[in-house]
Short mmCIF file of C-alpha atoms in Angstrom, two decimals:
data_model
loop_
_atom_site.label_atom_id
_atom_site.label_comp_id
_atom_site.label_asym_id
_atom_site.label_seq_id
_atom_site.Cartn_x
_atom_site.Cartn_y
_atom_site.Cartn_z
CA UNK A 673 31.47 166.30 -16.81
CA UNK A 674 32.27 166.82 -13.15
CA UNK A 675 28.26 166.73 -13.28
CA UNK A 676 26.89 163.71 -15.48
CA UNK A 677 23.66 162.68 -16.32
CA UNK A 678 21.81 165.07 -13.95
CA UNK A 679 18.18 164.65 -14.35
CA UNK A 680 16.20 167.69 -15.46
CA UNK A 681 12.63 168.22 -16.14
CA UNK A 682 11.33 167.80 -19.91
CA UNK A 683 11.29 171.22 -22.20
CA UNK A 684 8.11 173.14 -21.60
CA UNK A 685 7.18 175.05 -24.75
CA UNK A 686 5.82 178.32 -24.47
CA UNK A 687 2.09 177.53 -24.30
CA UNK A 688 2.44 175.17 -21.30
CA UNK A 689 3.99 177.89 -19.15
CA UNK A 690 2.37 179.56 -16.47
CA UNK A 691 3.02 183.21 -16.98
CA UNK A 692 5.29 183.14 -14.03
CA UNK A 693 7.03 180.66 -15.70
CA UNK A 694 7.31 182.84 -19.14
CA UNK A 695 8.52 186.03 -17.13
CA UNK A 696 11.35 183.27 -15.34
CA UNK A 697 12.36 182.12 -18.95
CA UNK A 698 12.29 185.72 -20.71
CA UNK A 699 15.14 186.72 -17.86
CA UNK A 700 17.09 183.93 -18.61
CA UNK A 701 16.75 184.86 -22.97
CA UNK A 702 18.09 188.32 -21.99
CA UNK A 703 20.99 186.92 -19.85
CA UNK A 704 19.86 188.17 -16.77
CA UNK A 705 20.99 186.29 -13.98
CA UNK A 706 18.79 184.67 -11.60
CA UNK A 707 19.49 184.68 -7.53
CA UNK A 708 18.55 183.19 -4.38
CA UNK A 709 15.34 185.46 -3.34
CA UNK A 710 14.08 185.34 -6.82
CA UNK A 711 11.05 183.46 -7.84
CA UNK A 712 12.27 179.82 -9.88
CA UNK A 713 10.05 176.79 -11.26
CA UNK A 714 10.54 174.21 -8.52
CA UNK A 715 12.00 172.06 -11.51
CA UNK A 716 14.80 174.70 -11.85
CA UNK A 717 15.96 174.91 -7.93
CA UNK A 718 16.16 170.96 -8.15
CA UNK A 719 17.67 170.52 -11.28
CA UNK A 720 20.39 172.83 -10.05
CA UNK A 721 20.64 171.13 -6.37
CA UNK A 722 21.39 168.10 -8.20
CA UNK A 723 23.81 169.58 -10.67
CA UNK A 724 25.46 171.83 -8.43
CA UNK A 725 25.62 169.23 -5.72
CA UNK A 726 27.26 166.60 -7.79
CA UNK A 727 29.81 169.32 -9.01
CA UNK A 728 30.54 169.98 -5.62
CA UNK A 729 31.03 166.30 -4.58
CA UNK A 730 33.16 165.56 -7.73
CA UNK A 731 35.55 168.36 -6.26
CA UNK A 732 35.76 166.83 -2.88
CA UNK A 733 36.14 162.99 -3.89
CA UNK A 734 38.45 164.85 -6.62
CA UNK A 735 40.83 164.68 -3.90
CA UNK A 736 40.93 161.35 -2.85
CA UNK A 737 42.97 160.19 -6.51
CA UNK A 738 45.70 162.61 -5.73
CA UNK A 739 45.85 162.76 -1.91
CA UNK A 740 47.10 159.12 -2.55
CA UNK A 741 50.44 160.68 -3.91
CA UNK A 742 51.39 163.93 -1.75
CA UNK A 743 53.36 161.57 0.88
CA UNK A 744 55.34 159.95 -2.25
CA UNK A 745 56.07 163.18 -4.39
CA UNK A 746 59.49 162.89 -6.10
CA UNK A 747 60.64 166.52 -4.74
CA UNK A 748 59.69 168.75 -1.90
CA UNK A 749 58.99 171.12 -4.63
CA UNK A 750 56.12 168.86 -6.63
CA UNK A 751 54.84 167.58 -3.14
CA UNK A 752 53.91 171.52 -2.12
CA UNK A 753 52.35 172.13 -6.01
CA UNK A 754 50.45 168.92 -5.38
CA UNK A 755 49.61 169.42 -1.94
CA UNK A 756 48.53 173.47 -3.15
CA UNK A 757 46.25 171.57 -5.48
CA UNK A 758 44.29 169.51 -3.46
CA UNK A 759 43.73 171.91 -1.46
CA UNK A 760 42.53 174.15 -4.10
CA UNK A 761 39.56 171.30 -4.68
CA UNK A 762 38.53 171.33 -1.04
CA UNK A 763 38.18 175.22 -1.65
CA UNK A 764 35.94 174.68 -5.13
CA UNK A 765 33.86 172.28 -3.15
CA UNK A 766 33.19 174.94 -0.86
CA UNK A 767 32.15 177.58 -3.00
CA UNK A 768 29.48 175.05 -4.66
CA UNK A 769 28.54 173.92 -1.47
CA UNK A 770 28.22 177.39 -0.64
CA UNK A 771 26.06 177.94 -3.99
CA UNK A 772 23.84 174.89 -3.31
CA UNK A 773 22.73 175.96 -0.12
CA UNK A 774 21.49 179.34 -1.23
CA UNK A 775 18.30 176.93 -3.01
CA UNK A 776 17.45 175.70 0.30
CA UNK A 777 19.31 172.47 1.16
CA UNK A 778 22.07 172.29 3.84
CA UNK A 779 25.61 171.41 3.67
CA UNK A 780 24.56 168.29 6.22
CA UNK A 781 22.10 167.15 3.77
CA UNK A 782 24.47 167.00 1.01
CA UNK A 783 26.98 165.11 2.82
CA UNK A 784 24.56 162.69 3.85
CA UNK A 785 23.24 161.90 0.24
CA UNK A 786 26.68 161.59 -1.04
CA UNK A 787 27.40 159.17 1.71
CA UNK A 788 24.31 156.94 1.11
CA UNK A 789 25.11 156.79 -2.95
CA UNK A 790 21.76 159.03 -2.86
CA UNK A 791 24.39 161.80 -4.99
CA UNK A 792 27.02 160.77 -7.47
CA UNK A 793 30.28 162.19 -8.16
CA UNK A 794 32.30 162.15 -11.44
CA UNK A 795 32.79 158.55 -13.14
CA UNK A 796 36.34 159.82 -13.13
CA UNK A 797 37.43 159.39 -9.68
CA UNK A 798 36.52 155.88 -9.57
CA UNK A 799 40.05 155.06 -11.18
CA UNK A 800 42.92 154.70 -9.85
CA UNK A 801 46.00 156.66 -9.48
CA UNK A 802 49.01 153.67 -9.68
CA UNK A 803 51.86 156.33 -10.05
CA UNK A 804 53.20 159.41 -10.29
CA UNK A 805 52.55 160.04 -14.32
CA UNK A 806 49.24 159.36 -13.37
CA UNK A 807 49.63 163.11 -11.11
CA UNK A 808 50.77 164.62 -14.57
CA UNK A 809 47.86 162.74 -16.80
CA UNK A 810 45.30 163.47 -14.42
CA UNK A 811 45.98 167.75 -14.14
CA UNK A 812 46.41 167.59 -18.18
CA UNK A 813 43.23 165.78 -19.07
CA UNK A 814 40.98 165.40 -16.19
CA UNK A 815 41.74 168.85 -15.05
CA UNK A 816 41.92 170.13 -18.68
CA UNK A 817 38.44 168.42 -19.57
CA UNK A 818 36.72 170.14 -16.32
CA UNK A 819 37.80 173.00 -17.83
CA UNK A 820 36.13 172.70 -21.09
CA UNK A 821 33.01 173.00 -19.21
CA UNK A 822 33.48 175.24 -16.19
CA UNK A 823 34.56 178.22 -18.42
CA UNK A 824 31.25 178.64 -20.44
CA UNK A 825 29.43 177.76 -16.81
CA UNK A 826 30.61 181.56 -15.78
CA UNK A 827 27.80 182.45 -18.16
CA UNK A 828 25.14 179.93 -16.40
CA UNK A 829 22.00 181.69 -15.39
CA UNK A 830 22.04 181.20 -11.54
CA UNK A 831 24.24 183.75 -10.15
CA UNK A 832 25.71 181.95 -7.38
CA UNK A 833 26.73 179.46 -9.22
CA UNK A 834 28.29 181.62 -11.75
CA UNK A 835 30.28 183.71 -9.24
CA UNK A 836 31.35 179.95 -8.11
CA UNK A 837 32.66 179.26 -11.68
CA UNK A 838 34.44 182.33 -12.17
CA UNK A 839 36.65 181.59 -8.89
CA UNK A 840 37.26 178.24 -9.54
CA UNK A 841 38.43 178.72 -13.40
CA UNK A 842 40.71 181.44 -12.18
CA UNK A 843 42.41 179.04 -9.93
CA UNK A 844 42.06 175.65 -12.01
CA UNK A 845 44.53 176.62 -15.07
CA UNK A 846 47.07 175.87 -12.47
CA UNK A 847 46.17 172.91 -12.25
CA UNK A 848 45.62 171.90 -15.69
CA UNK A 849 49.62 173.32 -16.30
CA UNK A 850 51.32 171.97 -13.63
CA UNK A 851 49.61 168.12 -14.56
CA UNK A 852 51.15 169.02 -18.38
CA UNK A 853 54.52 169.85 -16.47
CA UNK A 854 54.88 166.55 -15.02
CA UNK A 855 53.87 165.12 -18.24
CA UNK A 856 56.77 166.84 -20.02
CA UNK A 857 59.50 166.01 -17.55
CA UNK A 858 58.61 162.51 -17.84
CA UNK A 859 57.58 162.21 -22.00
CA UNK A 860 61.20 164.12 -22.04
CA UNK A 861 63.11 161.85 -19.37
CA UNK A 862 64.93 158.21 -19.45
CA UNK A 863 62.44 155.80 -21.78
CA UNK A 864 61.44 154.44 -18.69
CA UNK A 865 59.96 157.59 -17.20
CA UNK A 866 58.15 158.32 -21.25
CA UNK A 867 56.94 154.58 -21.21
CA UNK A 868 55.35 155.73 -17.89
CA UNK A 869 53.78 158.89 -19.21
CA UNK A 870 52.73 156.77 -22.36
CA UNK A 871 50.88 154.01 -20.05
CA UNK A 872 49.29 156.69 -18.12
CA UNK A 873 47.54 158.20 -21.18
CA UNK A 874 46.74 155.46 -22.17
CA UNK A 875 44.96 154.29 -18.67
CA UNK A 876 43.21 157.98 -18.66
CA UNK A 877 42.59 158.79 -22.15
CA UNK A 878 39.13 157.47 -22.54
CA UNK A 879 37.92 157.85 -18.51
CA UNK A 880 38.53 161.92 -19.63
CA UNK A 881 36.43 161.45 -22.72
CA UNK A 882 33.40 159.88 -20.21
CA UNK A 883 33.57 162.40 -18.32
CA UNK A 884 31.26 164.72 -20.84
CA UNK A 885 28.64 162.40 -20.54
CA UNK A 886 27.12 160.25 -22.88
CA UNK A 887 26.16 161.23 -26.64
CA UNK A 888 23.78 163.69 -27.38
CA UNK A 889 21.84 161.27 -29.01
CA UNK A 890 21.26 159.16 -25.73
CA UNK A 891 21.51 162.31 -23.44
CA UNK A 892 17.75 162.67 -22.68
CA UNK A 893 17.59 165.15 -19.93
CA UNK A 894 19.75 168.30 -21.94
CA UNK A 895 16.82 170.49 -23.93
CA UNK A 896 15.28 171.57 -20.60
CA UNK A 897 18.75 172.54 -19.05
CA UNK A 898 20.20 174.07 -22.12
CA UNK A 899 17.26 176.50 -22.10
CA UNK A 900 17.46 177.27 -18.26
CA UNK A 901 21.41 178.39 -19.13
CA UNK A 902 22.36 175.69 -16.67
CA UNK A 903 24.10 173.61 -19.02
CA UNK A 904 25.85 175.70 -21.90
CA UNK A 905 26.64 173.44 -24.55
CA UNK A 906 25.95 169.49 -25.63
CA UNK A 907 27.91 166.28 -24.27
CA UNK A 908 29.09 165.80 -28.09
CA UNK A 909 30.19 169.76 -28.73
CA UNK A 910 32.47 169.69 -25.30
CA UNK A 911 33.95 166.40 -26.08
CA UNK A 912 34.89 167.26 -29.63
CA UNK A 913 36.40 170.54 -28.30
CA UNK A 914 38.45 168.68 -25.51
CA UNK A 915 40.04 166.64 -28.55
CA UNK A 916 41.01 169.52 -30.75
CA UNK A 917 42.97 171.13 -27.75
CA UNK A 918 44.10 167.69 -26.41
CA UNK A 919 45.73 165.64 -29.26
CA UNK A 920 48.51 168.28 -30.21
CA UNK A 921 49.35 168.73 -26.60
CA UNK A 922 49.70 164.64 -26.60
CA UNK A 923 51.74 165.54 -30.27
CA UNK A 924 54.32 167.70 -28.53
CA UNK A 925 55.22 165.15 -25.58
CA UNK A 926 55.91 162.68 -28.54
CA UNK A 927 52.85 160.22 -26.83
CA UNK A 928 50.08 158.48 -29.07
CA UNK A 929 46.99 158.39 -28.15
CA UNK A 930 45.47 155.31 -27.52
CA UNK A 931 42.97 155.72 -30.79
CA UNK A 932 43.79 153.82 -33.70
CA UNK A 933 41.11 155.56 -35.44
CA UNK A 934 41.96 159.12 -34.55
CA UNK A 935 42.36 161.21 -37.96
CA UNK A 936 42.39 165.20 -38.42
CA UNK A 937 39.02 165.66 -40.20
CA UNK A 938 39.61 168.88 -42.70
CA UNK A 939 35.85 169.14 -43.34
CA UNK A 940 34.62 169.59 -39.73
CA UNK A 941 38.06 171.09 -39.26
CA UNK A 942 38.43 168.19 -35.95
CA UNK A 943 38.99 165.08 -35.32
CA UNK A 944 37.43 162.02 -35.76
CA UNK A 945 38.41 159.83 -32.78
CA UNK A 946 36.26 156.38 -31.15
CA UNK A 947 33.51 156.86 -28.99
CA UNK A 948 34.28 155.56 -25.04
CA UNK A 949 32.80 152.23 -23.93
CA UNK A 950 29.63 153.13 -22.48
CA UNK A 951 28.99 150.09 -21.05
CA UNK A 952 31.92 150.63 -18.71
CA UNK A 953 30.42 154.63 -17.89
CA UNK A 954 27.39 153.16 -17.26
CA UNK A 955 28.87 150.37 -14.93
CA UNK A 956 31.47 152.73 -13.05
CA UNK A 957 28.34 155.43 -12.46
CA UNK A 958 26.47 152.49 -10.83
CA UNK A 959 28.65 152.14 -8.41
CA UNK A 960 31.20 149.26 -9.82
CA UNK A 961 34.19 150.97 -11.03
CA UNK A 962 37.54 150.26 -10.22
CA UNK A 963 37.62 152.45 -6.74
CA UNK A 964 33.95 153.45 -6.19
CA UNK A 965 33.88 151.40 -2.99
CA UNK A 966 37.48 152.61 -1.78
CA UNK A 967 36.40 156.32 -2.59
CA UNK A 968 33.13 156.36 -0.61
CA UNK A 969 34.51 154.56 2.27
CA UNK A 970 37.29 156.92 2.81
CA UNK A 971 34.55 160.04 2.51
CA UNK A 972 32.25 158.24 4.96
CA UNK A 973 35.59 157.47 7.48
CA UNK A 974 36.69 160.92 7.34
CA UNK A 975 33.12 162.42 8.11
CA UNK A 976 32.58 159.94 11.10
CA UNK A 977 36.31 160.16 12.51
CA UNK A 978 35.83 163.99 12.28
CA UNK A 979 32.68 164.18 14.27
CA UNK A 980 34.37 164.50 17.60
CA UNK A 981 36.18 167.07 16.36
CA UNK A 982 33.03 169.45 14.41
CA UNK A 983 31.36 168.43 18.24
CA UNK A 984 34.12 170.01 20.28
CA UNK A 985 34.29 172.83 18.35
CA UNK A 986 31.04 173.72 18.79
CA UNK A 987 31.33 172.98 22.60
CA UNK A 988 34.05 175.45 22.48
CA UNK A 989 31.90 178.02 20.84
CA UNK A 990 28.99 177.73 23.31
CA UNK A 991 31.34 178.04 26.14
CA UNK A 992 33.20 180.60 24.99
CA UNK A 993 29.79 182.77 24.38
CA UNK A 994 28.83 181.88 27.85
CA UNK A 995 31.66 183.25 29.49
CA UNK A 996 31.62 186.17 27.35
CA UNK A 997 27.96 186.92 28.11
CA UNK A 998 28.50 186.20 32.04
CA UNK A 999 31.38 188.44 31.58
CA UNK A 1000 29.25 191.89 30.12
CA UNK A 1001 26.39 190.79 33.34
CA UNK A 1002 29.21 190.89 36.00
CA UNK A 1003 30.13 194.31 34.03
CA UNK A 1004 27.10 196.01 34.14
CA UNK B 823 25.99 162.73 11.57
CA UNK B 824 26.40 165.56 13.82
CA UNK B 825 23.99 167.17 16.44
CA UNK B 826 24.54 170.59 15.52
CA UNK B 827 25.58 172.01 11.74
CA UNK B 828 28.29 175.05 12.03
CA UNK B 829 26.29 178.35 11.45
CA UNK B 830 26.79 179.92 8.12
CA UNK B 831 29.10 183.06 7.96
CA UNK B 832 29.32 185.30 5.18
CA UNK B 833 33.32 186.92 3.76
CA UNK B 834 34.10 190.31 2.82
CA UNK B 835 37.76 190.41 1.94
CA UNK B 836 39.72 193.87 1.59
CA UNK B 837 42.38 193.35 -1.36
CA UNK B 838 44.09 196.56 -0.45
CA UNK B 839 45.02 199.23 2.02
CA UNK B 840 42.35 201.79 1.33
CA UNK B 841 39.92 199.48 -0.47
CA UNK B 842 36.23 198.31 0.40
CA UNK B 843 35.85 195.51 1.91
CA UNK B 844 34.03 193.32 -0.96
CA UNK B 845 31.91 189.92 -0.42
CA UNK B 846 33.50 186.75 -1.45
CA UNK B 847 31.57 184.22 -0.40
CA UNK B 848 30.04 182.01 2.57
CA UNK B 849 31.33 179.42 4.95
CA UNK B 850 30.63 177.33 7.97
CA UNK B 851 32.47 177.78 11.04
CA UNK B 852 31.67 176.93 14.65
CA UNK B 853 32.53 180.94 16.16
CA UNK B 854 33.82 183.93 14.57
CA UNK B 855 37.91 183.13 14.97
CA UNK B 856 37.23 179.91 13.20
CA UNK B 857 35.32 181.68 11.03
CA UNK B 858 38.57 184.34 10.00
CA UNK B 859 40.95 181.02 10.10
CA UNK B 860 38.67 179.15 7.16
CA UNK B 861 38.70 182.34 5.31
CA UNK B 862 42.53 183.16 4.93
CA UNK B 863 42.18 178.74 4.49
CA UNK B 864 39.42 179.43 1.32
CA UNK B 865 39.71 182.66 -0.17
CA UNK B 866 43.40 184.16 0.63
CA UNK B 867 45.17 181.20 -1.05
CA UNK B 868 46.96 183.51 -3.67
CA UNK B 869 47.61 186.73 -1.30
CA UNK B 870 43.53 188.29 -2.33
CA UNK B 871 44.04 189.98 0.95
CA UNK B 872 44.84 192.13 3.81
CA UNK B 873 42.17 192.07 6.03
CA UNK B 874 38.89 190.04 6.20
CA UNK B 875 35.56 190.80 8.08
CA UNK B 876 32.79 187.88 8.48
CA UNK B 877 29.23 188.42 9.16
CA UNK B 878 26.95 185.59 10.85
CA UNK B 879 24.61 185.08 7.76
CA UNK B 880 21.20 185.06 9.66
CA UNK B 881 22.36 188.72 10.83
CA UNK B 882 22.38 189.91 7.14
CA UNK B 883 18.64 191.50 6.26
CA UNK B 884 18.16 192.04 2.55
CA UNK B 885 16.07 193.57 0.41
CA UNK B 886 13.27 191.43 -1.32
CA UNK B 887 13.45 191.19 -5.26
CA UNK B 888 9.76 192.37 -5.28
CA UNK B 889 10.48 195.84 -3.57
CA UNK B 890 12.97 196.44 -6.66
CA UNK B 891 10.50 198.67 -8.23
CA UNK B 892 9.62 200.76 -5.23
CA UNK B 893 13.48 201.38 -4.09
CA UNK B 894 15.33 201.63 -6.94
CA UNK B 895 13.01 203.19 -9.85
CA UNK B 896 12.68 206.75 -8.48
CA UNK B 897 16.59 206.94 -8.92
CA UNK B 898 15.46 206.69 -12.88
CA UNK B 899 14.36 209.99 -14.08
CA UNK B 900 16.85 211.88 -12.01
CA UNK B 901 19.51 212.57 -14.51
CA UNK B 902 20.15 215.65 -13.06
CA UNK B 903 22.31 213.52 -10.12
CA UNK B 904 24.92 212.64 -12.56
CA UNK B 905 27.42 215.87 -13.80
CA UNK B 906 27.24 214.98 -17.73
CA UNK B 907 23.62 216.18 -17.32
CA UNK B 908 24.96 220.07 -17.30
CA UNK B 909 26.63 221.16 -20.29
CA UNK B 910 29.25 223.81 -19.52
CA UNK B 911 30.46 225.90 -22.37
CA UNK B 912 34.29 224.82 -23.78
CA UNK B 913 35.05 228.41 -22.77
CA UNK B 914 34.84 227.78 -19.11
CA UNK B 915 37.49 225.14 -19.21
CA UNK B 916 37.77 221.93 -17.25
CA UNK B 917 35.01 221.38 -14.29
#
């Protein structure tokens, strides 16, 4: 998801909690939520700095795909959408940035891992964006497939994290529906603009299904987080639920999707579709996708070509409370 | 990286004429205009509001979890605070 293989601690059973520990977990059974001040098993607070961080990163680097196509919108009308978008993710970085500084690590400190590779962001913004049906296919399914996740992260035990998710899922069905709207005035336009929509899906239609993570079988790190309400359902459950809302959606824009093995499954009342390449997850998480390089560099340029600026500001500030202060002594 | 992070501020947004000001969230900002700028930027996107406040976080004190019992459990056998405790005869009419 916009969080992958996060590392968590390994499940404690009962007996080898300390009976802090117990009291933490029976909150979480009864759905109580868990904030700032409250006492948390180290584990927790840095399972959820990681989690919450790389959430917030995803949403940031997020913008990078589609910033690449606000200057070359085919209206006025779809450039203000897109640029309403974007600027939507800078928001939903803030509020996690916001929540991931309530456990005790600053906004600077983030930055600076994400910078030095410390902190990964989604394998999904590590592809490219060649043209505009990629805008449509990546609101529909990368936008869609975030969603899948964020909504049953409302429930999530920490409460600032929660509040978080229940702002951003208000705002991101926008973005999911205006992705589908491009996709349906260009599956619906001249058979150039469908063959476009068509190659597009077919360039994005496994990267989405990564971005849930790997199996549950190879997913090591889940039991511990699933019990901490930090992580709400599996890899495998998400994935299959993505693809039951996804494939008639494809159905009505008259596209196929790239899955020669894709087949309604009346037993499990799904479908059966093909599992990603891993390989290529694990290769694009490591750092050698398509546009890791190109994605980090332009973070890393922005933050040092807006230092002048953060420095000036604060100059300002000091100055400004200087006068002010001098101003109330000449006063009194 | 920078000498000096932006202080934290906290956001209470009014949606209304006439209603509370409620806490939305926090942000950085350098002073207090910059401060109201980010937060019609952040959390006024879709018209949430009409007026915003922001509060320096360090000048926030809160209560501690562990003093939960002490402040808030006397309010629990005081039913007599809340009006459904009294039952008024039908007679009487609407009170």
């Amino acid at each position: 998801m916009y969080a992958q293989l996060v590392k968590s601690d390994a499940l404690k059973s009962r007996e080898e909690m300390s009976p802090e520990e117990q009291a933490f977990q029976e909150r979480i059974d009864n759905g109580e939520k868990i904030e700032p001040k409250d006492w948390m098993p180290e584990g927790y607070r840095k399972t959820l700095i990681r989690q919450i961080g790389q959430h917030a990163h995803s949403e940031i680097v997020g913008q990078l795909p589609e910033g690449n196509w606000i200057t070359r919108a085919p209206t006025l009308e779809r450039k203000a959408i897109l640029l309403a978008k974007v600027q939507d993710e800078a928001g939903h970085g803030l509020y996690l940035y916001s929540a991931a500084e309530t456990l005790g690590v600053s906004r600077d400190e983030l930055f600076e891992a994400l910078h030095s590779g410390k902190m990964k962001y989604s394998s999904i913004f590590n592809y490219p964006t060649l043209n505009w049906a990629d805008m449509g296919a990546v609101g529909w399914l990368v936008d869609g497939a975030a969603i899948m996740n964020q909504v049953p992260l409302q429930r999530t035990s920490f409460g600032p994290y929660s509040r978080a998710m229940i702002r951003i899922c208000k705002e991101e069905s926008f973005h999911q529906r205006q992705g589908y709207s491009i996709m349906m005035k260009m599956a619906f336009g001249t058979p150039e603009q469908k063959e476009m929509a068509q190659d597009s899906l077919n360039r994005f239609w496994f990267p989405a299904l990564m971005m849930f993570g790997p199996s549950d079988k190879d997913s090591v790190h889940s039991a511990q987080s699933m019990a901490w309400k930090i992580k709400m359902n599996t890899n495998d459950e998400l994935r299959q639920k993505f693809v039951n809302e996804t494939v008639p959606q494809a159905e009505y824009l008259g596209l196929t999707v790239p899955d020669e093995t894709l087949a309604w499954n009346e037993e499990k009342q799904g479908y059966d579709f093909a599992e990603p390449d891993w390989n290529e997850f694990f290769e694009v998480i490591k750092g050698n996708g398509p546009c890791n390089r190109e994605r980090l560099e332009a973070r890393v340029k922005a933050w040092d070509d807006g230092e002048w600026f953060r420095d000036g500001l604060n100059a300002f500030a000091e100055k400004a409370a200087a006068r002010r202060l001098a101003a109330s002594v000449a006063a009194e | 990286m920078s000498k000096k992070e932006w202080p934290l501020w906290e956001v209470f947004i009014s949606g209304q004429h006439g209603l509370n000001h409620r806490h939305v969230g926090s942000l950085h900002a350098p002073d207090a205009e910059m401060a109201i700028n980010h937060a019609r930027d952040v959390y006024t996107r879709r018209k949430e509001g009409v007026s915003i406040w922001v509060v320096p976080s360090k000048e926030i004190t809160a209560s501690s979890p562990s003093e939960k019992g002490p402040l808030f459990d006397p309010a629990e056998s005081k039913t007599y605070r809340h009006p459904t405790f009294f039952d008024i005869p039908e007679e009487v009419g609407k009170m």
